[in-house]
mmCIF file of C-alpha atoms and ligand atoms in Angstrom:
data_model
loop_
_atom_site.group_PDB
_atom_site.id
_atom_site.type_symbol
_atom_site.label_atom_id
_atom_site.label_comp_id
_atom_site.label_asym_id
_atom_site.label_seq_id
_atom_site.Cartn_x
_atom_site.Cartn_y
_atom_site.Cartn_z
ATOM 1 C CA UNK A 13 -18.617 9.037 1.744
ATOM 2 C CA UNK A 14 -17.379 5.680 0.229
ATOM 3 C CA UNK A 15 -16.217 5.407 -3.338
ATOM 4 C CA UNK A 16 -14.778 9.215 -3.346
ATOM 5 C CA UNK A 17 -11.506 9.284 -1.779
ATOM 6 C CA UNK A 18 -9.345 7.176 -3.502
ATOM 7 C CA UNK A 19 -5.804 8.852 -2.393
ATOM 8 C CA UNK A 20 -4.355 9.448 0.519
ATOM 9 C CA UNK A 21 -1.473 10.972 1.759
ATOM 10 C CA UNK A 22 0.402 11.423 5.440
ATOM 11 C CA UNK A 23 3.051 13.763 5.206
ATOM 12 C CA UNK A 24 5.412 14.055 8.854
ATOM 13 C CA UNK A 25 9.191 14.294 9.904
ATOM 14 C CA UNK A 26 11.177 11.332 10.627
ATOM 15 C CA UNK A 27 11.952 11.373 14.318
ATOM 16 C CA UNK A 28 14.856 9.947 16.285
ATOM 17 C CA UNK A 29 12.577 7.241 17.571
ATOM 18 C CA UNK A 30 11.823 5.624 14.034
ATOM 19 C CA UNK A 31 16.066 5.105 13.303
ATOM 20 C CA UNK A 32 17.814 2.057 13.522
ATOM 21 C CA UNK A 33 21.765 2.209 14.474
ATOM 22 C CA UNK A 34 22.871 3.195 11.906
ATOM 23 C CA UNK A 35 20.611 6.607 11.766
ATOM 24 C CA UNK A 36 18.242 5.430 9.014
ATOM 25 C CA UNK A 37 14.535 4.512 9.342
ATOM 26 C CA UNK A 38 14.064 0.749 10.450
ATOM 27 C CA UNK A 39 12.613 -1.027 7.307
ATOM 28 C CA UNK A 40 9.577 -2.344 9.914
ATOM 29 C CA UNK A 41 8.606 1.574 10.684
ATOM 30 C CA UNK A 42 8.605 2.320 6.891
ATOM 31 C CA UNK A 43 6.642 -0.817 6.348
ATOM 32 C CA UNK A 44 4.353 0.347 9.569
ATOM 33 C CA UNK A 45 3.407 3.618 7.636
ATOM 34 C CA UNK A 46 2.759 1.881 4.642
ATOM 35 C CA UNK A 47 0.346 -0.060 6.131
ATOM 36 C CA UNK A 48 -1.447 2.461 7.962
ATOM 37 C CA UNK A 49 -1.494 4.930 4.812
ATOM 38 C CA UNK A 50 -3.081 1.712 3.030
ATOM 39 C CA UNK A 51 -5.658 0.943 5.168
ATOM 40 C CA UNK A 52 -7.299 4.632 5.311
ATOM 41 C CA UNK A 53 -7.163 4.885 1.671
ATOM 42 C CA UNK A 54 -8.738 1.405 2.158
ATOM 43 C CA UNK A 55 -11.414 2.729 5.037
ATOM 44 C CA UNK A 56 -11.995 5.721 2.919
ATOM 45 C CA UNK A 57 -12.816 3.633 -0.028
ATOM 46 C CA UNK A 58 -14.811 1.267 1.052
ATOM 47 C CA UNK A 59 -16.778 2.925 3.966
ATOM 48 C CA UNK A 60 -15.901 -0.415 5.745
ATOM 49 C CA UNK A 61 -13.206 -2.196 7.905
ATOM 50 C CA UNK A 62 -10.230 -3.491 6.216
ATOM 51 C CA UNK A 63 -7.856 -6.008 6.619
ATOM 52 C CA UNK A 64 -4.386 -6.349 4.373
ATOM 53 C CA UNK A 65 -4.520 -9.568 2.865
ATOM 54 C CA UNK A 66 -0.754 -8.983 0.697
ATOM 55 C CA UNK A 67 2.361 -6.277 0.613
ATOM 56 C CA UNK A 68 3.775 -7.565 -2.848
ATOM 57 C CA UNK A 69 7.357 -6.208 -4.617
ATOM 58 C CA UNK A 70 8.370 -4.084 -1.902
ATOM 59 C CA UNK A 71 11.554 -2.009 -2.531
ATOM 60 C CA UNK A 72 13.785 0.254 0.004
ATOM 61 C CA UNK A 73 14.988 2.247 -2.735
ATOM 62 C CA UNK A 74 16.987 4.789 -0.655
ATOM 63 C CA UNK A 75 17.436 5.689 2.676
ATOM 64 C CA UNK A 76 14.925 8.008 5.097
ATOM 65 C CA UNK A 77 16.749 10.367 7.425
ATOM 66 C CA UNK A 78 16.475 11.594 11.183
ATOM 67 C CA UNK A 79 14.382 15.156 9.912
ATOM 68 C CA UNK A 80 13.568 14.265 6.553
ATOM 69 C CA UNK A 81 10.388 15.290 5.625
ATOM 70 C CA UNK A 82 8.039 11.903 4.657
ATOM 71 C CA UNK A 83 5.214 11.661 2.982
ATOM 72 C CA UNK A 84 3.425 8.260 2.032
ATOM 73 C CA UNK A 85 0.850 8.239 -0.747
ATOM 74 C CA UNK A 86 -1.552 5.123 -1.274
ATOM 75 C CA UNK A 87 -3.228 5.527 -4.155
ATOM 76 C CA UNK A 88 -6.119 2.806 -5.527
ATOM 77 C CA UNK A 89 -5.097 1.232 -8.447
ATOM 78 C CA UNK A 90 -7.463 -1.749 -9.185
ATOM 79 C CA UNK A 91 -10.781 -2.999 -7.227
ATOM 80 C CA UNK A 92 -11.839 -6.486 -7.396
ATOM 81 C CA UNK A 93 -15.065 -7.596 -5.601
ATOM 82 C CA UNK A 94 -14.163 -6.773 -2.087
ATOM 83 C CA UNK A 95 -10.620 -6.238 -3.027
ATOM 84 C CA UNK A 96 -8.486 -3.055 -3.339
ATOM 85 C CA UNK A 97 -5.053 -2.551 -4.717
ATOM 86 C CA UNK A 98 -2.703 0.072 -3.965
ATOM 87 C CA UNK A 99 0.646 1.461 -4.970
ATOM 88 C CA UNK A 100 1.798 2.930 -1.911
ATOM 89 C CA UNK A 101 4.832 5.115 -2.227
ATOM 90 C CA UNK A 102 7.394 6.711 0.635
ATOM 91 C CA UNK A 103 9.122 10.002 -0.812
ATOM 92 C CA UNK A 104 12.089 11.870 1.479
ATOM 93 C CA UNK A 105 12.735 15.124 1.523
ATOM 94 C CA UNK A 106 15.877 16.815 3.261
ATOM 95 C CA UNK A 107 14.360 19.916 4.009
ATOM 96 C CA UNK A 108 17.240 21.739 3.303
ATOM 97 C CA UNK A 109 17.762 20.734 -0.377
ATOM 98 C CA UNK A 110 14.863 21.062 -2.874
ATOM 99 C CA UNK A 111 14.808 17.830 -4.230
ATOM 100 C CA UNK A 112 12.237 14.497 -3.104
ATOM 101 C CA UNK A 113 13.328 10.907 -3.856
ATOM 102 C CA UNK A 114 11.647 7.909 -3.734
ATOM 103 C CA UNK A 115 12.526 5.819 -0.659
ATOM 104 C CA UNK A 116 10.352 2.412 -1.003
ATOM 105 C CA UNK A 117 7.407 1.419 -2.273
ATOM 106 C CA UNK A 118 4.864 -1.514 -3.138
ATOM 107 C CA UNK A 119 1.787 -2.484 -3.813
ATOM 108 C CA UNK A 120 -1.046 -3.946 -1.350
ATOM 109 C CA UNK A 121 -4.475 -5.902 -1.258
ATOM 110 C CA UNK A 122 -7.004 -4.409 1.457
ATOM 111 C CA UNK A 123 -10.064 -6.725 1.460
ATOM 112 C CA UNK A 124 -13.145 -4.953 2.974
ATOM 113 C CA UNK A 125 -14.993 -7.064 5.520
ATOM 114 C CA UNK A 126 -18.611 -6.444 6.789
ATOM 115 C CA UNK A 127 -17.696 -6.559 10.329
ATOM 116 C CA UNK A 128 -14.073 -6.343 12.228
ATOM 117 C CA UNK A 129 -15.165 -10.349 12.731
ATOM 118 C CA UNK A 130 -16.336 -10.924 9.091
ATOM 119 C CA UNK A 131 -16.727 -11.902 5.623
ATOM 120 C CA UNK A 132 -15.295 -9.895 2.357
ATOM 121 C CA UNK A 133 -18.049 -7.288 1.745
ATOM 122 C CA UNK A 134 -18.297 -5.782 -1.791
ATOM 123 C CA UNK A 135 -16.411 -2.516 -2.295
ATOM 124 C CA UNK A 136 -17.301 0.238 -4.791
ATOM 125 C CA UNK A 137 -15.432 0.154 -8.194
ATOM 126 C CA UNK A 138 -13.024 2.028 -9.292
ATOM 127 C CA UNK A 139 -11.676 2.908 -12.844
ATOM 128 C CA UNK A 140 -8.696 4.116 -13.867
ATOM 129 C CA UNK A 141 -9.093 7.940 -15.866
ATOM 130 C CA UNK A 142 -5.856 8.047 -18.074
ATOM 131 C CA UNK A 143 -3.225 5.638 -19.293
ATOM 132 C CA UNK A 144 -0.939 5.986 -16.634
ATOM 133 C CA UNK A 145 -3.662 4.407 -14.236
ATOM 134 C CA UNK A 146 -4.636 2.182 -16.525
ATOM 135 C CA UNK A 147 -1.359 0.551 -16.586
ATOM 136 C CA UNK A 148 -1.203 0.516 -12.979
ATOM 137 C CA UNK A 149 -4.373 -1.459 -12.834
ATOM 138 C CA UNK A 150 -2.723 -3.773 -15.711
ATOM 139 C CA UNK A 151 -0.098 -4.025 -13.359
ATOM 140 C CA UNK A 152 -2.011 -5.003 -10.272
ATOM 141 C CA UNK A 153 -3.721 -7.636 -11.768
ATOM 142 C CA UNK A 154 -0.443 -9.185 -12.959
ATOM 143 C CA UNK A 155 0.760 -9.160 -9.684
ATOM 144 C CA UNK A 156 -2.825 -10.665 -8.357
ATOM 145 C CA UNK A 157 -2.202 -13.959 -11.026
ATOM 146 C CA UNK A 158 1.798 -13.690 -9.204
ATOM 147 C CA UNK A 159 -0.269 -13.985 -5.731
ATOM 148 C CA UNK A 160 -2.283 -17.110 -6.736
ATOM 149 C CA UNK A 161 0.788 -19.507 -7.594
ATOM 150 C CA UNK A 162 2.125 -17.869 -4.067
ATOM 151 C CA UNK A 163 -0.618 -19.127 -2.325
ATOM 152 C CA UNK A 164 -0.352 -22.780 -4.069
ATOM 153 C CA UNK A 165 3.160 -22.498 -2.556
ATOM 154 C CA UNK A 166 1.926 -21.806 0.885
ATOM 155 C CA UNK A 167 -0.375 -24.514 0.549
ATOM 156 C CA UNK A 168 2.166 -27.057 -0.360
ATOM 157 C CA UNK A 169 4.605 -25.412 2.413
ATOM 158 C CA UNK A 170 1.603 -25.631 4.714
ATOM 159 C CA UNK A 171 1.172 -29.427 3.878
ATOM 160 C CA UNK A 172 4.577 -30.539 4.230
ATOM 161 C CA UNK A 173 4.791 -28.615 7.421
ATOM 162 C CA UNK A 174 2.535 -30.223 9.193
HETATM 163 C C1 COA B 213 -7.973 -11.508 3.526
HETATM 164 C C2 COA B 213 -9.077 -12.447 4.000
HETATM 165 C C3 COA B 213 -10.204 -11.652 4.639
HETATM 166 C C4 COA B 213 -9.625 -13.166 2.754
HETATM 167 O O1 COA B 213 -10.586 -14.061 3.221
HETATM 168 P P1 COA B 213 -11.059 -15.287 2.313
HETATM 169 O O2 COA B 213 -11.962 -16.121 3.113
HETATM 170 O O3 COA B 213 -9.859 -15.905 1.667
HETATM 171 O O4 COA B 213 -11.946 -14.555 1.270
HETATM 172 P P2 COA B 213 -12.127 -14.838 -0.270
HETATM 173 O O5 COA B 213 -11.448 -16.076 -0.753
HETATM 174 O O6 COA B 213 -13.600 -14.698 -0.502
HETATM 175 O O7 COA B 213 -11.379 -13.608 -0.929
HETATM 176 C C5 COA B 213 -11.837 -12.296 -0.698
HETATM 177 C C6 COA B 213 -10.985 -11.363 -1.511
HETATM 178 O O8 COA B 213 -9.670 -11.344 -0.949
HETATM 179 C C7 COA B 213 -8.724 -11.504 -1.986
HETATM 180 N N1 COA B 213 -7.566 -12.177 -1.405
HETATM 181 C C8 COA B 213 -7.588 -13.195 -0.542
HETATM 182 N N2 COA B 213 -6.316 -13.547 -0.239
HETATM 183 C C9 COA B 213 -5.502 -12.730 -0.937
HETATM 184 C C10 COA B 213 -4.094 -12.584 -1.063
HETATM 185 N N3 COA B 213 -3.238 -13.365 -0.405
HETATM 186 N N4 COA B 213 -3.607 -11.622 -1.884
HETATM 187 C C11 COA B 213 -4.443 -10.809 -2.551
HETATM 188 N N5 COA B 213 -5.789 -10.886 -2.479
HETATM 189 C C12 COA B 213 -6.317 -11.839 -1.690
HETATM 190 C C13 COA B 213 -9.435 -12.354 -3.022
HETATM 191 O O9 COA B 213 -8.822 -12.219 -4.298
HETATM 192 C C14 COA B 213 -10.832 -11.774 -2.968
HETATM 193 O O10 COA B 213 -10.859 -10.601 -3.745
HETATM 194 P P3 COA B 213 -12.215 -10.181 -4.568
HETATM 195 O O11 COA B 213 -13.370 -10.225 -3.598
HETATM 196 O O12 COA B 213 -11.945 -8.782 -5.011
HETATM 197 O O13 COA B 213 -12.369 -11.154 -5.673
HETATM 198 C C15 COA B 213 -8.552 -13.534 5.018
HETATM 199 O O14 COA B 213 -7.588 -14.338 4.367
HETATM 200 C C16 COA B 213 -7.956 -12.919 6.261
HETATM 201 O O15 COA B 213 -8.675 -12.530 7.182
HETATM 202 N N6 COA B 213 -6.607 -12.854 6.316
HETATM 203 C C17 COA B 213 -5.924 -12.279 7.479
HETATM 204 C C18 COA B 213 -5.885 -10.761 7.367
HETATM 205 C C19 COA B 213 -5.012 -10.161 8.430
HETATM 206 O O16 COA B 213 -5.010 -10.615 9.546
HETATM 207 N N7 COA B 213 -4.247 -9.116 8.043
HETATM 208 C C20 COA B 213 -3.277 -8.510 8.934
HETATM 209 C C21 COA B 213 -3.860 -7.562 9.926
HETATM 210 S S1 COA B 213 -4.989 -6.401 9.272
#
């Protein structure tokens, strides 16, 4: 049911496959999970599709492991009209030690659309419960006002380009 789940978590081992030559996760296959993690908390939001419309402040904080033990959590933090904003987080575990760290994380903007073809649909709200979510939401609309002069950038890129 829409407007209920608003976390959601993958948890799985890092495989052989997913390692770059050096023997850590590929920054692309970190940045793949993100975005799928994203876009079911998104789905399970909204009750509709969803497309990513930004991946803002990303940061590969520490390596991920052949074996380590991953789990990504996207977590709403803010809900505009059709818009929702998530802190997504990748945490490593070597299973043999008892101790978790943060690997990367960021924030995105899912925008729900009324068909896979569509428009932005409305989404339902969400508000934060305690002050730590509350100054995640602060956060995510700072980062929103960072997005606009972005997109006057592209726009001037966009002209110049062509
Ligand atoms: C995201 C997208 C649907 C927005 O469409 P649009 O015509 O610009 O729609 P609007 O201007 O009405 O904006 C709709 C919402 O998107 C948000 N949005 C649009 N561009 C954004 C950006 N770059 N960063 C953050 N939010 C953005 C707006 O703030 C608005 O939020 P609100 O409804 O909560 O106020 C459109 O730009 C798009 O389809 N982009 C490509 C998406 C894509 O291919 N993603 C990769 C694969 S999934």
């Amino acid at each position: 049911m829409s407007g209920q789940q608003h976390e959601v978590t993958f948890r799985f081992l890092a495989q052989p496959t997913d390692v770059n030559f050096g023997g850590k996760v590929h920054g692309g296959m970190a940045m793949k999970w993100i975005d799928q993690a994203g876009y079911a908390c998104a789905v399970g939001w909204s009750g509709a599709y969803c497309v990513t419309a930004s991946v803002s402040g990303i940061q590969f904080v520490a390596p991920i492991l052949i074996g380590d033990l991953v789990t990504v959590r996207a977590r709403l933090i803010h809900t505009g009209t059709s818009s929702m904003h998530m802190a997504v987080d990748v945490l490593a575990r070597d299973l043999r030690k008892d101790e978790q760290r943060l690997a990367t994380s960021c924030v995105m903007v899912f925008v729900a659309l009324d068909s896979p073809d569509g428009k932005p649909t409305a989404v339902p709200r969400w508000e934060p419960r305690d002050d730590n979510e509350r100054r995640l939401q602060l956060q995510a609309k700072q980062l929103l006002e960072l997005s606009k002069g972005m997109e006057q950038l592209i726009d001037i890129q966009a002209s110049s380009a062509g």
